[in-house]
Coordinates of C-alpha atoms in Angstrom, one line a residue:
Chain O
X148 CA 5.0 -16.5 0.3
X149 CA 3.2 -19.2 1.4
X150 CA -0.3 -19.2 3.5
X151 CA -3.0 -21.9 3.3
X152 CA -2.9 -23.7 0.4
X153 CA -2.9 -20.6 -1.5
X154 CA 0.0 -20.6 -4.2
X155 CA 1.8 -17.4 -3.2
X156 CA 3.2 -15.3 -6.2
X157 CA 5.5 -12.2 -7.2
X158 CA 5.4 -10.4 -10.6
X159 CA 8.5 -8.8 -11.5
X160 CA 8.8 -6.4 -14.1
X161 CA 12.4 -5.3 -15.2
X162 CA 11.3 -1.5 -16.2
X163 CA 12.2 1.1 -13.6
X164 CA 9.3 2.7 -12.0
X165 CA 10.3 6.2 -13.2
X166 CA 12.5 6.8 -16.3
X167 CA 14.8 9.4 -15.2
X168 CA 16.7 7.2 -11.7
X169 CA 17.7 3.9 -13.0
X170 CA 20.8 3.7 -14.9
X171 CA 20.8 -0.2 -15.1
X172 CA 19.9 -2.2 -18.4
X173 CA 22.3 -5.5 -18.3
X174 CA 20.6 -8.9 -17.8
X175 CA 19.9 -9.6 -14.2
X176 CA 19.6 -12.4 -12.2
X177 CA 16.7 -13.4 -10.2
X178 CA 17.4 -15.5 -7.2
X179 CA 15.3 -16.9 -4.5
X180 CA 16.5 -16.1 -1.2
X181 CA 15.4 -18.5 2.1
X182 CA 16.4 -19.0 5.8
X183 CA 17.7 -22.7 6.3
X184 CA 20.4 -24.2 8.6
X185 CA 21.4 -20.7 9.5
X186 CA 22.4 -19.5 6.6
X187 CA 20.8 -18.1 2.9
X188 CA 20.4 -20.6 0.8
X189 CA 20.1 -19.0 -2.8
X190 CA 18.7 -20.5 -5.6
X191 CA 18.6 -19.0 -9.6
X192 CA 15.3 -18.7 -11.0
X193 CA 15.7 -16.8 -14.1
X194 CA 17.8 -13.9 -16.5
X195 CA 15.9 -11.3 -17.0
X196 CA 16.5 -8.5 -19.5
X197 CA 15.4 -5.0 -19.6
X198 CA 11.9 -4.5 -20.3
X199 CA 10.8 -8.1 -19.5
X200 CA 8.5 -9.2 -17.1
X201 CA 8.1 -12.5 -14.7
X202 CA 5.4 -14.3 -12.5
X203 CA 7.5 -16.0 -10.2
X204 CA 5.0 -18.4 -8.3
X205 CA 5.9 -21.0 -5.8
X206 CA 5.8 -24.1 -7.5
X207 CA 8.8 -22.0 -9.1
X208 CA 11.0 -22.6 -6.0
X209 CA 12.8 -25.6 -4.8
X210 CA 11.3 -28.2 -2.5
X211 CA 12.1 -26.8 1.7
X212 CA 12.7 -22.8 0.1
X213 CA 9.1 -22.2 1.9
X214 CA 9.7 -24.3 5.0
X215 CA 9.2 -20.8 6.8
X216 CA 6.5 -19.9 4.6
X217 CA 8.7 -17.2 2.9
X218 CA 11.7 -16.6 0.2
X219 CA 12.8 -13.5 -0.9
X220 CA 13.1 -12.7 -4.6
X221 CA 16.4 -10.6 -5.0
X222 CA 17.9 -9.5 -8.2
X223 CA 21.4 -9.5 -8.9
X224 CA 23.4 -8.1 -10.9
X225 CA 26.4 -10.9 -10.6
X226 CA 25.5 -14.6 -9.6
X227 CA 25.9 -15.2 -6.0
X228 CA 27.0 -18.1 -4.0
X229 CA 24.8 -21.4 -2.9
X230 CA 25.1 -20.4 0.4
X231 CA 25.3 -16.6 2.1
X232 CA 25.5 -15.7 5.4
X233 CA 23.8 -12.4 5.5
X234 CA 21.4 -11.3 3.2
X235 CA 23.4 -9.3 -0.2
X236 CA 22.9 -5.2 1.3
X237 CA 23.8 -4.1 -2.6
X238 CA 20.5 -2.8 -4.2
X239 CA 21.1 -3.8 -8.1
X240 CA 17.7 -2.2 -8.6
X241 CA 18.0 1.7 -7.3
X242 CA 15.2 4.0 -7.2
X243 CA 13.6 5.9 -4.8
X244 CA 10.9 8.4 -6.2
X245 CA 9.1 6.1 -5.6
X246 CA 11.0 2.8 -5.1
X247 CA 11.0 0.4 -7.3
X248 CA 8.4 -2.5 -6.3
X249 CA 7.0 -5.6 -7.5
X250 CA 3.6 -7.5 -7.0
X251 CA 3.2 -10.1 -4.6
X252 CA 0.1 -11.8 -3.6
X253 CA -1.6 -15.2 -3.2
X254 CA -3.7 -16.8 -6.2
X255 CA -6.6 -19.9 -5.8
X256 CA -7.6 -21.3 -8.9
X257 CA -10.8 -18.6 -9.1
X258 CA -9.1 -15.7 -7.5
X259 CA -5.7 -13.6 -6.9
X260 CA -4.9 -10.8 -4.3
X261 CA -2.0 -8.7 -4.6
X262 CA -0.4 -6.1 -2.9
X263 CA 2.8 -3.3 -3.9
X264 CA 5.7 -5.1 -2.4
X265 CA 9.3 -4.5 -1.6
X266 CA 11.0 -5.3 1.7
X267 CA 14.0 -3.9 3.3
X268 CA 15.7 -6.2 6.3
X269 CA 13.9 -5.1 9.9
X270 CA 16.6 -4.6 12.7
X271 CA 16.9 -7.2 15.0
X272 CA 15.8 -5.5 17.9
X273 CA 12.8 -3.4 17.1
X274 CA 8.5 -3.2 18.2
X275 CA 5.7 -3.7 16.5
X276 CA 1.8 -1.6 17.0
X277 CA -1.0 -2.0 14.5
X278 CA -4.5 -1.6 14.3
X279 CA -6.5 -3.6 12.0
X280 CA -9.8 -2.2 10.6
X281 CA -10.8 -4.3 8.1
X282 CA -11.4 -7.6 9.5
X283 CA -14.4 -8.8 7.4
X284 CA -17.9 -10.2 8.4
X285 CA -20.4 -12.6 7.0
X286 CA -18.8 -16.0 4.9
X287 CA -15.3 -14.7 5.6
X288 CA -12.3 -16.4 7.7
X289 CA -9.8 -13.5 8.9
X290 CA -6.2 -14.0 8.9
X291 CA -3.4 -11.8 10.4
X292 CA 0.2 -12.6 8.5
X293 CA 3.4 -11.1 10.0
X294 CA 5.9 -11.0 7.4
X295 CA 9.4 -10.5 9.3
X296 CA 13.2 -10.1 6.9
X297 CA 16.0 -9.8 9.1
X298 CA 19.9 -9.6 7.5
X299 CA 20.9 -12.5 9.3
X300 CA 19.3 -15.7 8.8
X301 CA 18.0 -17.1 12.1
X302 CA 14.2 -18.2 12.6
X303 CA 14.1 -17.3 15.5
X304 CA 11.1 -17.5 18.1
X305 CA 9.2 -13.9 19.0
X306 CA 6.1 -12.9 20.7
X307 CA 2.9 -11.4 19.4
X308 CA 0.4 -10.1 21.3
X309 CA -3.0 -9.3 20.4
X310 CA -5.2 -6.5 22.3
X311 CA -8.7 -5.1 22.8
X312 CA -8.4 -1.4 21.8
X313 CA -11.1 -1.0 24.3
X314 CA -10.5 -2.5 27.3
X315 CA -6.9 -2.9 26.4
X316 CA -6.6 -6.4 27.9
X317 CA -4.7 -8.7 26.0
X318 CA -6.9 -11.5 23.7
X319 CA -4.1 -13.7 23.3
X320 CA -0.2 -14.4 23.1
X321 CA 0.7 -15.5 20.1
X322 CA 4.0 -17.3 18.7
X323 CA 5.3 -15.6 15.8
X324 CA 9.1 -16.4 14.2
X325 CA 11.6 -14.1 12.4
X326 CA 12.4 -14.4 8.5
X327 CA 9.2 -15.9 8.3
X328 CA 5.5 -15.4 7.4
X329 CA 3.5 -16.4 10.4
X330 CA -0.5 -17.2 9.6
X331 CA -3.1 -16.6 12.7
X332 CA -6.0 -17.1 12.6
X333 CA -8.5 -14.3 13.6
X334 CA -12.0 -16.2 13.7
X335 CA -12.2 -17.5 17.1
X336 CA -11.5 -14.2 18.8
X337 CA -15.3 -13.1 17.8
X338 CA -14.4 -9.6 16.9
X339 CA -17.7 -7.5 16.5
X340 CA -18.3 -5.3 13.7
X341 CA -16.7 -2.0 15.9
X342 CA -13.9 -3.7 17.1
X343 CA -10.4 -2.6 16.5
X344 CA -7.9 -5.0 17.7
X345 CA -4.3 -4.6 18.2
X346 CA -1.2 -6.1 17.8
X347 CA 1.8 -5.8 19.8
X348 CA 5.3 -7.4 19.5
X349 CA 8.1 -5.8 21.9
X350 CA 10.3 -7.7 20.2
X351 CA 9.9 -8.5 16.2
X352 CA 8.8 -5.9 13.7
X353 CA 7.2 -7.1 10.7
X354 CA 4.8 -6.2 8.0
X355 CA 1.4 -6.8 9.2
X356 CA -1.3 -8.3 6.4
X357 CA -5.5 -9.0 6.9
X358 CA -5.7 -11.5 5.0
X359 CA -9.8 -12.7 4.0
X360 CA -10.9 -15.6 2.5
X361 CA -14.3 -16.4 1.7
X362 CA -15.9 -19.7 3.3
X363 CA -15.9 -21.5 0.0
X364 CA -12.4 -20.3 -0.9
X365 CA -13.4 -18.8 -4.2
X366 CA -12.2 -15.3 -3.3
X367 CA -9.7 -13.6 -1.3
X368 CA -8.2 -10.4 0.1
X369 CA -4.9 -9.1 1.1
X370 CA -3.9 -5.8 2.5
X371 CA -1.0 -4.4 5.0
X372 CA -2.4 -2.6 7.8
X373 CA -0.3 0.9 8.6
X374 CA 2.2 1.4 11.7
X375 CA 1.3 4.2 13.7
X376 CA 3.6 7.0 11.9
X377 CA 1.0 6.8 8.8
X378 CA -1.7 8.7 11.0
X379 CA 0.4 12.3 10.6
X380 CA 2.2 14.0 8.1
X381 CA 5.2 16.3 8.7
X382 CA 6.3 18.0 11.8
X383 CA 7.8 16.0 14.3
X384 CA 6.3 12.3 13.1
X385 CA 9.2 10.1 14.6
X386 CA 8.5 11.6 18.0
X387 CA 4.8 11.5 17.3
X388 CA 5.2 7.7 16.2
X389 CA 6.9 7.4 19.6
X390 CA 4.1 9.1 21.3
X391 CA 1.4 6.9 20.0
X392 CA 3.5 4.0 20.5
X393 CA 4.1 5.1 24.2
X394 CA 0.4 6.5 24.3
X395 CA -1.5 2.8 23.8
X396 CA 2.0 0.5 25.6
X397 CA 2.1 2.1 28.3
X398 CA -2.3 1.9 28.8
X399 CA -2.4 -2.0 28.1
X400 CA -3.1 -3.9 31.3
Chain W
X90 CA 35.4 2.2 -11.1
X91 CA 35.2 5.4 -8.6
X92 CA 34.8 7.7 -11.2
X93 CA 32.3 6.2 -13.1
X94 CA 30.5 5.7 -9.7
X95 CA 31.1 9.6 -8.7
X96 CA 29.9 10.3 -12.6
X97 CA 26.4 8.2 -12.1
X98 CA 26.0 9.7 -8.2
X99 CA 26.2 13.4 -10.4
X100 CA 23.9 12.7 -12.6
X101 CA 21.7 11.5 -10.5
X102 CA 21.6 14.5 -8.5
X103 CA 21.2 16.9 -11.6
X104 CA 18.3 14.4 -12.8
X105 CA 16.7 14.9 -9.0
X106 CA 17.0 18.3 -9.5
X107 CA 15.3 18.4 -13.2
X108 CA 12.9 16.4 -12.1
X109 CA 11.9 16.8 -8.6
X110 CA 12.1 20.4 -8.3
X111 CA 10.0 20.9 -5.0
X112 CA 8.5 18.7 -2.2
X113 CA 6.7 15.9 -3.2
X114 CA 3.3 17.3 -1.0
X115 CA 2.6 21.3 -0.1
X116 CA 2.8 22.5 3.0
X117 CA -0.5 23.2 3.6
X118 CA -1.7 26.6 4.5
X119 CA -3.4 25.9 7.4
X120 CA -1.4 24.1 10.1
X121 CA -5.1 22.4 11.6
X122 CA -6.1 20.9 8.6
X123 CA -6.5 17.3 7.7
X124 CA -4.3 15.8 5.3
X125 CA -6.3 12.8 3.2
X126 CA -6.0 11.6 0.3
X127 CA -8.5 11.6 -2.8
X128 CA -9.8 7.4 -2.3
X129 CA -11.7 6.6 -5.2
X130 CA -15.2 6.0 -4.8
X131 CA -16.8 3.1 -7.6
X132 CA -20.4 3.4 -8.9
X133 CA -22.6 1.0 -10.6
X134 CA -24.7 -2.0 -9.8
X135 CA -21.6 -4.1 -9.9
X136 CA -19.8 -2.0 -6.8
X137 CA -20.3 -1.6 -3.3
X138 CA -18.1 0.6 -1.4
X139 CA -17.3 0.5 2.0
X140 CA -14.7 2.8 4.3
X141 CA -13.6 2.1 7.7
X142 CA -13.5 5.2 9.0
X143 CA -11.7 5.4 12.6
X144 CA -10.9 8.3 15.3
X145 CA -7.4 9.3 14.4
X146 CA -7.0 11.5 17.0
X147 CA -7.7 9.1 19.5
X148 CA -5.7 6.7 18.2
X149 CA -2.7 8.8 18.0
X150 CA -3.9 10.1 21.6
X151 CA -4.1 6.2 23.0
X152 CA -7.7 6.7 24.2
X153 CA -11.4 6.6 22.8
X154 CA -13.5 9.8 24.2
X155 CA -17.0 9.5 24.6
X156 CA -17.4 13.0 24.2
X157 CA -20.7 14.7 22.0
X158 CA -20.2 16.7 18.9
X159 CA -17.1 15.3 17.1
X160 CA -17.6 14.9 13.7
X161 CA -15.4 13.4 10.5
X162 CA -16.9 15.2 7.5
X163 CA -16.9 13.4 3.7
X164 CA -15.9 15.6 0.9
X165 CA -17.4 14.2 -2.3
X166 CA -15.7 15.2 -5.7
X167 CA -17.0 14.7 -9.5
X168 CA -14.2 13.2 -12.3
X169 CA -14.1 16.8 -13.4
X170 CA -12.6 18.2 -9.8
X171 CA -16.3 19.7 -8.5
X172 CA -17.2 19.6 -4.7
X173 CA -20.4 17.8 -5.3
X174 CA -20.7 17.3 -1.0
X175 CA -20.1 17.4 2.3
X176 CA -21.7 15.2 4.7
X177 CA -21.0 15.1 8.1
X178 CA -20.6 12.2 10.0
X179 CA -20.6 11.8 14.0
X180 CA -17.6 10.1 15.5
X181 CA -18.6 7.2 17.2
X182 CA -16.7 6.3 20.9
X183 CA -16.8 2.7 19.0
X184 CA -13.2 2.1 17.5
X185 CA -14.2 1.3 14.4
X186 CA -17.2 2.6 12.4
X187 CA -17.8 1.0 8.6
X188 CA -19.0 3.6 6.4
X189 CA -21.6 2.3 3.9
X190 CA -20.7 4.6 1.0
X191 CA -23.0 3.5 -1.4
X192 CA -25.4 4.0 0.8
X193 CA -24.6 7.1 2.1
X194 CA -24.5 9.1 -1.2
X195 CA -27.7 7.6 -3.0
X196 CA -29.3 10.7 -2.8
X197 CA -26.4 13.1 -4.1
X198 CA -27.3 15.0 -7.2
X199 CA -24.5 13.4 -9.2
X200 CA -22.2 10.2 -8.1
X201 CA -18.4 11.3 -6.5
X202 CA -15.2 10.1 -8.3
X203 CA -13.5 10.4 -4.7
X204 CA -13.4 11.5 -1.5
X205 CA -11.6 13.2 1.1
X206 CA -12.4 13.0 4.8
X207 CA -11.7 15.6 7.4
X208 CA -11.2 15.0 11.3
X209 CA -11.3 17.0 14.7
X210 CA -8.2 17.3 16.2
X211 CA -8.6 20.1 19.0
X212 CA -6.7 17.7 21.4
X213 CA -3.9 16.7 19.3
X214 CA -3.3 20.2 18.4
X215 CA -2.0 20.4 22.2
X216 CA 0.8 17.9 22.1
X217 CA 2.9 20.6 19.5
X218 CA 4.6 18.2 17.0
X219 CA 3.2 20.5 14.2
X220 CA 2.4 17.5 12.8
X221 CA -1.0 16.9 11.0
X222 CA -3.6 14.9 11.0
X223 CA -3.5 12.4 7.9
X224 CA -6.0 10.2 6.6
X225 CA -4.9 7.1 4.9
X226 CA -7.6 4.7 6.0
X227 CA -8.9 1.6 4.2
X228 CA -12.2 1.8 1.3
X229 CA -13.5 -1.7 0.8
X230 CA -14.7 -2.7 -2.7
X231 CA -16.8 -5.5 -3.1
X232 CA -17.5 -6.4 -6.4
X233 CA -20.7 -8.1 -7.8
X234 CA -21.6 -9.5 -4.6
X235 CA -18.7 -11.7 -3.8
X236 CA -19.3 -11.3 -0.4
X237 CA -15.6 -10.4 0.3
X238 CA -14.1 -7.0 -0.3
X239 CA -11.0 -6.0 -1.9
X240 CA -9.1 -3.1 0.8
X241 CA -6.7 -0.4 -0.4
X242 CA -5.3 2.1 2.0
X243 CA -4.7 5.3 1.2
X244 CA -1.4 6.8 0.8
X245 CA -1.6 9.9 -1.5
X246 CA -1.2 13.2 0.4
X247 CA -3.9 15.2 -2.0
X248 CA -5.7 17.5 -0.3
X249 CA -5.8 19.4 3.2
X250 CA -9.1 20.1 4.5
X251 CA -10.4 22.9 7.0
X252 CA -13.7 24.2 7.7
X253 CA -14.8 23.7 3.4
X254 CA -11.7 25.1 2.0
X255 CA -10.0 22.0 0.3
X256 CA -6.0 22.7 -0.7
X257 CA -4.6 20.7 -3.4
X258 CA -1.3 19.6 -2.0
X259 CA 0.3 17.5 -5.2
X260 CA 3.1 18.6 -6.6
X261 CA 4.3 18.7 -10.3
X262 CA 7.5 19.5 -12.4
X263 CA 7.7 20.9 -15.9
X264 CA 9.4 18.4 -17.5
X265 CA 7.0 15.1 -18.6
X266 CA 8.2 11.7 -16.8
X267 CA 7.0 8.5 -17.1
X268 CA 5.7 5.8 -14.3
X269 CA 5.6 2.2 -15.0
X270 CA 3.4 0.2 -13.1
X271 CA 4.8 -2.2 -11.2
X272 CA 3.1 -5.3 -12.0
X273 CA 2.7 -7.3 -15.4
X274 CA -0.6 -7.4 -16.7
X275 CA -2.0 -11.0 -17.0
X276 CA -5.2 -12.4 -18.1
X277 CA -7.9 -13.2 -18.5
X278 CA -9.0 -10.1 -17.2
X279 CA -10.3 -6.9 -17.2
X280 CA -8.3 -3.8 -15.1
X281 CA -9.0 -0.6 -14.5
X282 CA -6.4 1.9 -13.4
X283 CA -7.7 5.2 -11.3
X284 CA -5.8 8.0 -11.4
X285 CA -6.2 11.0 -9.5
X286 CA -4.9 14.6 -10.1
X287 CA -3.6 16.0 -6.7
X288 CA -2.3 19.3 -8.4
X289 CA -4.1 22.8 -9.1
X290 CA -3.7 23.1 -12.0
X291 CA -5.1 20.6 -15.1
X292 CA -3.1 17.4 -16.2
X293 CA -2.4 15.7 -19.2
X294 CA -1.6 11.4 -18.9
X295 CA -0.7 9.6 -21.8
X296 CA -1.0 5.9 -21.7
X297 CA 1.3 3.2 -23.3
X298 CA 1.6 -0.1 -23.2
X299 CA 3.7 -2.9 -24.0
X300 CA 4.1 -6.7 -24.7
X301 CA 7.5 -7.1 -25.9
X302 CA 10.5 -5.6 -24.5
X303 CA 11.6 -2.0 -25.5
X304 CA 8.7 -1.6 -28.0
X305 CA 5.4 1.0 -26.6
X306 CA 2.4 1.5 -27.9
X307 CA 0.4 3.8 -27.3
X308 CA -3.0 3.3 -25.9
X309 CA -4.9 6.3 -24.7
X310 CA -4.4 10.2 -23.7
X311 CA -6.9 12.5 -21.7
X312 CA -6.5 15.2 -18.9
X313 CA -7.8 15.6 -15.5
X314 CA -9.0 18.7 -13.9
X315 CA -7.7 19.6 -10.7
X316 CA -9.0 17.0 -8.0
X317 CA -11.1 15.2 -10.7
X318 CA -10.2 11.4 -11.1
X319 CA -10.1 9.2 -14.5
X320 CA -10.4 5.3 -14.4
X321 CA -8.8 3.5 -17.6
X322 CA -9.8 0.1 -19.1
X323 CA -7.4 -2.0 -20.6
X324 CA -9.0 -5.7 -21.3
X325 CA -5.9 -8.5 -21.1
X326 CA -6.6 -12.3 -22.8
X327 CA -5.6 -15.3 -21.6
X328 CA -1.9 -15.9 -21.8
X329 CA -1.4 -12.3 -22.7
X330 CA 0.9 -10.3 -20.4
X331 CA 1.2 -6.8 -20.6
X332 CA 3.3 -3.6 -19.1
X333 CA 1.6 -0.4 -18.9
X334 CA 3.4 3.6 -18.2
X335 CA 2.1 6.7 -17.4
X336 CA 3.5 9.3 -18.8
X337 CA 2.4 12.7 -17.2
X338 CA 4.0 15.7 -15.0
X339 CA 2.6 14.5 -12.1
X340 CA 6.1 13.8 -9.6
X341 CA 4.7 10.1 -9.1
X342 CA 1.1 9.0 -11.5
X343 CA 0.4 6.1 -9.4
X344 CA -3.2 4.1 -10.5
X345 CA -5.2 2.1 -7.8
X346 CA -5.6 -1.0 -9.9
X347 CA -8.7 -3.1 -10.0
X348 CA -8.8 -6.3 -11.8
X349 CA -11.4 -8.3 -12.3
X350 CA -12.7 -11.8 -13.9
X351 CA -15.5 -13.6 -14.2
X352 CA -15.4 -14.3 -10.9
X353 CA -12.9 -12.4 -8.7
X354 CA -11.7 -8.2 -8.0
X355 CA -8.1 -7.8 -6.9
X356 CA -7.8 -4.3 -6.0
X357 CA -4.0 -2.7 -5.5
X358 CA -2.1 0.2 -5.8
X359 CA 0.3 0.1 -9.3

């Protein structure tokens, strides 16, 4: 990932997260994945055996892989072409109590923030509702990062919007692209201490981040905020995810 | 090739079923009861906690309410698993209220481990998903003064909470498994891994690590009480690189990691 001028990074560690799922231990190959010209490019990084581990960082890639601000890290069990059309659907890595993850965060030379990443390709036609509590005050400049993976590789041109929870007017419209990861810039929306804004695509999901950054650079902070289905556990939660999605669309003027 | 794939699907299923042998979270016994999970609460000079807490039931509902008497309430737990607390705080019809936690338990007889919050939800109740209210909000840990805090969210079903009876909702198997952490250890730098113990019943963790492939060592063993917490150290030099497993019964012994340097805290789940 790339944001800022802060050197994005991913560590990799070839050990399953459980020991009882995974039946892989051949060599693998790492490959950067990235959106350009409409297709995949791909690009090997490095073999990795079982029980090794990896900091991929981005002066790792190849000059243009972060012309949208974001390659994928995939491993592979066979080598793949220079070129793919759609992103490879085999999972070489398989585990799902939990799923196995990696690191990825952003590093300055006197700091690092990570977060537990994996990502799965969004649909292309799907919505996106957040709330973001934990915009920071004092000598901090906020950031909101959409982080969109679609199968097919078009960067393509969405909308963003971002709302008062309040009033539920909208702040702003915002330009945000798919297989990318979009930076905007939270400062000059003066959000108070007891705001809660919101964020509203109708037509992009994504992962949404806060990013912080302290005015002198030295120290930052990275964290997903949740999608609406986090805020109940069992029962109906699709239809309650729909509920709440309906709930706050439906109110925006 | 499509038997050795039907052989692996097989024994994955009779692994699942070793291993896994219930849901991963209860079904708690009271259907109005808040699922949160146990956030780890930091003390010392060097840490000042923070949570965000928001009105989940009016955010699921799509509207603030201005309306008296709604409270969250703050359950505060000891490493061994005690209820040290309870301290009830009003919902504001603000959005967004920051908690100052280090603040609000400087007079408690004995500093939490964690905590678990509790919410209202009379009015969700009406909409009949049987869903339940969850709380997986955001602590912020801001570490000797940086002046920008590290945020984790929560996302451990522990406990369910109604009117001061708190349910352990973890599950756990018989047969020991291991979790590896899913990022490499790199230094210079010190992390700290907090575990929790969402179960009933008393754990034992066992701690390895590794710096070459295929070869553990091991590190450090102890148990956790029933909703107690325990935070690890393990110290990393420059240029050293490290992997570190859990081995417990626990279905999934996931840490929140903190690492810090001289000058930084990175705060994560492993």
């Amino acid at each position: 990932m790339k944001s800022l001028d802060f050197e994005g990074f991913t560590s990799i560690v070839y050990e399953p997260p459980n020991n009882w799922e995974n039946r892989i231990g051949a060599p693998i190959f790492l490959y950067a994945l990235w959106p350009s010209g409409g297709t995949w490019k791909t690009h090997l990084l490095f073999q990795l055996t079982r029980g090794e581990s990896v900091v991929i960082t981005s002066s790792d890639l190849p000059a243009g892989a972060l012309e949208s601000s974001l390659a994928l890290i995939y491993p592979s069990a066979c080598e793949l072409k220079s070129e793919l059309m759609e992103l490879p659907s085999k999972k070489t890595w398989v585990s799902h109590t939990p799923p196995w993850r990696n690191t990825s965060g952003f590093r300055s030379p006197t700091a690092q923030t990570s977060y537990q990443a994996e990502i799965e390709p969004f649909p292309e036609k799907a919505t996106l509702l957040t709330f973001h509590p934990f915009i920071q005050f004092g000598a901090v400049h906020n950031f909101l990062l959409t982080l969109n993976v679609t199968r097919l590789p078009d960067v393509i041109s969405k909308t963003l919007m971002i709302m008062d929870s309040r009033s539920k007017t909208m702040l702003d419209k915002i330009e945000v692209h798919t297989n990318s990861l979009t930076t905007i810039p939270l400062d000059k929306y003066g959000f108070r201490p007891d705001d809660l804004p919101i964020f509203y695509s109708p037509d992009m999901a994504a992962i949404p981040f806060g990013l912080g950054v302290s005015l002198d650079g030295k120290m930052l902070s990275l964290e997903h905020t949740h999608p609406p289905a986090s805020l109940v556990l069992f029962g109906e939660r699709n239809k309650v995810q729909g509920m709440i999605k309906r709930n706050w669309i439906e109110s925006f003027k | 090739m499509r038997l050795q794939h039907s052989i692996k699907q097989q024994l994955t299923r009779v692994n699942r079923k070793l291993f896994i042998t219930s849901s991963f979270t209860k079904t708690p016994c009271n259907s109005s009861a808040t699922i949160s999970d146990l956030f780890i609460y930091r003390s010392g000079p060097e840490w000042n906690v923070e949570f965000e807490l928001l009105d989940v039931e009016s955010l699921i509902l799509g509207n603030f309410i201005s309306q008296e008497n709604r409270y969250a309430e703050f359950y505060f737990f000891s490493s061994t698993g005690s209820l040290i607390s309870k301290i009830t705080q009003k919902l504001s019809s603000t959005p967004r209220t920051t908690i100052m936690l280090s603040e609000l338990v400087a007079t408690l007889s004995e500093m939490p481990a964690t905590f678990a919050i509790s919410h209202p939800q009379d009015r969700f109740a009406k909409t009949n998903s049987n869903s339940m209210i969850a709380e997986r909000g955001y602590t912020g840990y801001e570490y000797i003064n940086l002046g920008v805090k590290g945020y984790v969210h929560g996302n451990l079903d522990a406990v369910a909470l109604f009117q001061n009876q708190v349910e352990p909702l973890g599950n756990f198997g018989m047969i020991k498994r291991k979790y590896t952490v899913q990022h490499a250890l790199s230094g210079p730098a010190i992390y700290e891994f907090g575990l929790v113990n969402p179960t009933k019943r008393k754990q034992k963790f066992n701690i390895e690590v590794s710096n070459q492939p295929n070869h553990w060592e091991n590190w450090s063993s102890f148990s956790i009480n029933s909703l107690g917490c325990n935070i690890f150290k393990i110290p990393i030099a420059d240029s050293e690189t490290r992997i570190v497993r859990i081995s417990s019964n626990l279905y999934m012994a996931r840490p929140v990691v903190f690492r810090t340097t001289l000058t930084s805290m990175d705060v994560f789940h492993g």
